[in-house]
Amino acid sequence: MTEVRRVQSGSPWEEAFGFARAVQAGDRIVVGGTTSFKGDVLYGEGDPYEQTRVAIGNALEAMGELGAGAESVIRVRIFLTHARDVDEVGRAHKEVFDSVRPVMTMAVVSGFVDPRILVEVELEAFRGAPA
């Protein structure tokens, strides 16, 4: 049986809703919807580029607790509240993942649990041996 490891980030939503920030099962790591909140402070309020940059950093920090980094990421999902922000969100994504080239989905949604949130990021990573 594969060991499952979980990482908590301290988000109040994790406790209230009963979920982990990241889960590793075997060679696979998944990071749930991550925003630019650190504790109760939202970084980059009103700035989609900064929110994306911080959210990706927060997600990678959780992966780091499981011994993985950006080079292990194979899928990125980005949810944003305004189509007008696509270029700024994409720019922040490229700065981190340009050399990695994971698959990416970017979707516009109607909103998040806090209306100040403009961007939420999910990551999937694989740590298996190269083929």
PDB file of C-alpha atoms in Angstrom:
ATOM      1  CA  MET A   1       0.000   0.000   0.000  1.00  0.00           C
ATOM      2  CA  THR A   2       1.276   3.453  -0.947  1.00  0.00           C
ATOM      3  CA  GLU A   3       1.950   5.859   1.886  1.00  0.00           C
ATOM      4  CA  VAL A   4      -0.102   9.058   1.746  1.00  0.00           C
ATOM      5  CA  ARG A   5       1.424  12.241   3.169  1.00  0.00           C
ATOM      6  CA  ARG A   6      -0.453  15.493   3.745  1.00  0.00           C
ATOM      7  CA  VAL A   7       0.698  19.086   4.164  1.00  0.00           C
ATOM      8  CA  GLN A   8      -1.296  21.769   5.964  1.00  0.00           C
ATOM      9  CA  SER A   9      -0.545  25.427   5.267  1.00  0.00           C
ATOM     10  CA  GLY A  10      -2.413  26.908   8.212  1.00  0.00           C
ATOM     11  CA  SER A  11      -5.207  28.363   6.075  1.00  0.00           C
ATOM     12  CA  PRO A  12      -8.359  28.817   8.155  1.00  0.00           C
ATOM     13  CA  TRP A  13     -10.346  27.228   5.295  1.00  0.00           C
ATOM     14  CA  GLU A  14      -8.355  23.988   5.641  1.00  0.00           C
ATOM     15  CA  GLU A  15      -9.569  23.567   9.206  1.00  0.00           C
ATOM     16  CA  ALA A  16     -13.105  24.806   8.555  1.00  0.00           C
ATOM     17  CA  PHE A  17     -13.650  22.621   5.469  1.00  0.00           C
ATOM     18  CA  GLY A  18     -11.424  19.645   6.384  1.00  0.00           C
ATOM     19  CA  PHE A  19      -8.801  19.522   3.641  1.00  0.00           C
ATOM     20  CA  ALA A  20      -5.030  19.527   3.165  1.00  0.00           C
ATOM     21  CA  ARG A  21      -3.074  22.019   1.037  1.00  0.00           C
ATOM     22  CA  ALA A  22      -1.080  19.224  -0.624  1.00  0.00           C
ATOM     23  CA  VAL A  23      -1.233  15.437  -0.705  1.00  0.00           C
ATOM     24  CA  GLN A  24       1.407  12.987  -1.889  1.00  0.00           C
ATOM     25  CA  ALA A  25       0.412   9.455  -2.842  1.00  0.00           C
ATOM     26  CA  GLY A  26       3.316   7.487  -4.215  1.00  0.00           C
ATOM     27  CA  ASP A  27       4.987   9.487  -6.996  1.00  0.00           C
ATOM     28  CA  ARG A  28       2.071  11.892  -7.390  1.00  0.00           C
ATOM     29  CA  ILE A  29       1.618  15.193  -5.564  1.00  0.00           C
ATOM     30  CA  VAL A  30      -1.495  17.339  -5.858  1.00  0.00           C
ATOM     31  CA  VAL A  31      -1.874  20.836  -4.457  1.00  0.00           C
ATOM     32  CA  GLY A  32      -5.418  22.112  -3.992  1.00  0.00           C
ATOM     33  CA  GLY A  33      -6.711  25.565  -4.789  1.00  0.00           C
ATOM     34  CA  THR A  34      -4.107  28.007  -3.481  1.00  0.00           C
ATOM     35  CA  THR A  35      -4.456  31.769  -3.286  1.00  0.00           C
ATOM     36  CA  SER A  36      -2.145  34.614  -2.362  1.00  0.00           C
ATOM     37  CA  PHE A  37      -3.234  34.539   1.279  1.00  0.00           C
ATOM     38  CA  LYS A  38      -0.508  34.035   3.861  1.00  0.00           C
ATOM     39  CA  GLY A  39      -2.299  33.579   7.147  1.00  0.00           C
ATOM     40  CA  ASP A  40      -5.012  36.207   7.167  1.00  0.00           C
ATOM     41  CA  VAL A  41      -3.174  38.631   4.851  1.00  0.00           C
ATOM     42  CA  LEU A  42      -4.018  38.741   1.136  1.00  0.00           C
ATOM     43  CA  TYR A  43      -0.936  39.694  -0.895  1.00  0.00           C
ATOM     44  CA  GLY A  44      -1.398  41.598  -4.131  1.00  0.00           C
ATOM     45  CA  GLU A  45      -4.907  42.873  -3.483  1.00  0.00           C
ATOM     46  CA  GLY A  46      -6.233  44.189  -6.802  1.00  0.00           C
ATOM     47  CA  ASP A  47      -3.140  42.925  -8.705  1.00  0.00           C
ATOM     48  CA  PRO A  48      -3.660  39.677 -10.670  1.00  0.00           C
ATOM     49  CA  TYR A  49       0.043  39.337 -11.540  1.00  0.00           C
ATOM     50  CA  GLU A  50       1.129  39.587  -7.907  1.00  0.00           C
ATOM     51  CA  GLN A  51      -1.660  37.299  -6.697  1.00  0.00           C
ATOM     52  CA  THR A  52      -0.624  34.669  -9.250  1.00  0.00           C
ATOM     53  CA  ARG A  53       3.047  34.992  -8.328  1.00  0.00           C
ATOM     54  CA  VAL A  54       2.325  34.602  -4.606  1.00  0.00           C
ATOM     55  CA  ALA A  55      -0.240  31.807  -5.104  1.00  0.00           C
ATOM     56  CA  ILE A  56       2.233  29.782  -7.188  1.00  0.00           C
ATOM     57  CA  GLY A  57       4.881  30.403  -4.527  1.00  0.00           C
ATOM     58  CA  ASN A  58       2.517  29.234  -1.786  1.00  0.00           C
ATOM     59  CA  ALA A  59       1.668  26.088  -3.764  1.00  0.00           C
ATOM     60  CA  LEU A  60       5.346  25.355  -4.438  1.00  0.00           C
ATOM     61  CA  GLU A  61       6.124  25.888  -0.758  1.00  0.00           C
ATOM     62  CA  ALA A  62       3.628  23.138   0.125  1.00  0.00           C
ATOM     63  CA  MET A  63       5.205  20.864  -2.501  1.00  0.00           C
ATOM     64  CA  GLY A  64       8.612  21.659  -1.038  1.00  0.00           C
ATOM     65  CA  GLU A  65       7.522  20.142   2.264  1.00  0.00           C
ATOM     66  CA  LEU A  66       7.108  16.918   0.304  1.00  0.00           C
ATOM     67  CA  GLY A  67      10.542  17.245  -1.302  1.00  0.00           C
ATOM     68  CA  ALA A  68       9.419  18.445  -4.745  1.00  0.00           C
ATOM     69  CA  GLY A  69       9.908  21.686  -6.658  1.00  0.00           C
ATOM     70  CA  ALA A  70       8.761  23.438  -9.793  1.00  0.00           C
ATOM     71  CA  GLU A  71      10.672  20.989 -12.001  1.00  0.00           C
ATOM     72  CA  SER A  72       8.303  18.197 -10.884  1.00  0.00           C
ATOM     73  CA  VAL A  73       5.116  20.051 -11.895  1.00  0.00           C
ATOM     74  CA  ILE A  74       3.240  18.412 -14.765  1.00  0.00           C
ATOM     75  CA  ARG A  75      -0.121  20.269 -14.602  1.00  0.00           C
ATOM     76  CA  VAL A  76      -1.208  23.754 -13.570  1.00  0.00           C
ATOM     77  CA  ARG A  77      -4.787  24.906 -13.272  1.00  0.00           C
ATOM     78  CA  ILE A  78      -5.387  28.608 -12.841  1.00  0.00           C
ATOM     79  CA  PHE A  79      -8.771  30.074 -12.069  1.00  0.00           C
ATOM     80  CA  LEU A  80      -9.279  33.825 -12.382  1.00  0.00           C
ATOM     81  CA  THR A  81     -12.227  36.144 -12.010  1.00  0.00           C
ATOM     82  CA  HIS A  82     -11.625  38.410 -15.029  1.00  0.00           C
ATOM     83  CA  ALA A  83     -10.643  37.523 -18.603  1.00  0.00           C
ATOM     84  CA  ARG A  84      -8.912  40.909 -18.809  1.00  0.00           C
ATOM     85  CA  ASP A  85      -6.232  39.519 -16.441  1.00  0.00           C
ATOM     86  CA  VAL A  86      -5.152  36.600 -18.667  1.00  0.00           C
ATOM     87  CA  ASP A  87      -1.931  38.257 -19.874  1.00  0.00           C
ATOM     88  CA  GLU A  88      -0.779  39.267 -16.372  1.00  0.00           C
ATOM     89  CA  VAL A  89      -1.607  35.850 -14.944  1.00  0.00           C
ATOM     90  CA  GLY A  90       0.141  34.150 -17.868  1.00  0.00           C
ATOM     91  CA  ARG A  91       3.221  36.329 -17.397  1.00  0.00           C
ATOM     92  CA  ALA A  92       3.524  35.271 -13.742  1.00  0.00           C
ATOM     93  CA  HIS A  93       3.071  31.610 -14.733  1.00  0.00           C
ATOM     94  CA  LYS A  94       5.750  31.836 -17.432  1.00  0.00           C
ATOM     95  CA  GLU A  95       8.285  33.343 -15.023  1.00  0.00           C
ATOM     96  CA  VAL A  96       8.133  30.174 -12.918  1.00  0.00           C
ATOM     97  CA  PHE A  97       7.342  27.428 -15.413  1.00  0.00           C
ATOM     98  CA  ASP A  98       8.828  28.535 -18.751  1.00  0.00           C
ATOM     99  CA  SER A  99      11.615  25.947 -18.652  1.00  0.00           C
ATOM    100  CA  VAL A 100       9.391  23.252 -17.096  1.00  0.00           C
ATOM    101  CA  ARG A 101       6.482  23.522 -19.564  1.00  0.00           C
ATOM    102  CA  PRO A 102       3.706  21.738 -17.621  1.00  0.00           C
ATOM    103  CA  VAL A 103       0.275  21.495 -19.197  1.00  0.00           C
ATOM    104  CA  MET A 104      -1.905  24.412 -18.126  1.00  0.00           C
ATOM    105  CA  THR A 105      -5.586  25.229 -17.970  1.00  0.00           C
ATOM    106  CA  MET A 106      -6.742  28.777 -17.341  1.00  0.00           C
ATOM    107  CA  ALA A 107     -10.441  29.297 -16.641  1.00  0.00           C
ATOM    108  CA  VAL A 108     -12.517  32.335 -15.774  1.00  0.00           C
ATOM    109  CA  VAL A 109     -14.845  31.756 -12.816  1.00  0.00           C
ATOM    110  CA  SER A 110     -17.567  33.866 -11.249  1.00  0.00           C
ATOM    111  CA  GLY A 111     -15.747  34.388  -7.951  1.00  0.00           C
ATOM    112  CA  PHE A 112     -14.109  32.957  -4.849  1.00  0.00           C
ATOM    113  CA  VAL A 113     -14.944  32.698  -1.143  1.00  0.00           C
ATOM    114  CA  ASP A 114     -13.359  36.126  -0.566  1.00  0.00           C
ATOM    115  CA  PRO A 115     -14.215  38.700  -3.250  1.00  0.00           C
ATOM    116  CA  ARG A 116     -10.707  40.197  -3.073  1.00  0.00           C
ATOM    117  CA  ILE A 117      -9.234  36.977  -4.469  1.00  0.00           C
ATOM    118  CA  LEU A 118      -8.595  37.319  -8.204  1.00  0.00           C
ATOM    119  CA  VAL A 119      -6.606  34.114  -8.804  1.00  0.00           C
ATOM    120  CA  GLU A 120      -6.448  30.566  -7.469  1.00  0.00           C
ATOM    121  CA  VAL A 121      -3.861  27.980  -8.537  1.00  0.00           C
ATOM    122  CA  GLU A 122      -3.763  24.159  -8.432  1.00  0.00           C
ATOM    123  CA  LEU A 123      -0.643  22.095  -9.159  1.00  0.00           C
ATOM    124  CA  GLU A 124      -0.003  18.445  -9.924  1.00  0.00           C
ATOM    125  CA  ALA A 125       3.468  16.974  -9.797  1.00  0.00           C
ATOM    126  CA  PHE A 126       5.143  13.654 -10.549  1.00  0.00           C
ATOM    127  CA  ARG A 127       8.316  12.519  -8.838  1.00  0.00           C
ATOM    128  CA  GLY A 128       8.881   9.186 -10.574  1.00  0.00           C
ATOM    129  CA  ALA A 129      12.055   8.091 -12.289  1.00  0.00           C
ATOM    130  CA  PRO A 130      12.488   9.417 -15.835  1.00  0.00           C
ATOM    131  CA  ALA A 131      11.539   6.999 -18.608  1.00  0.00           C
TER     132      ALA A 131
END
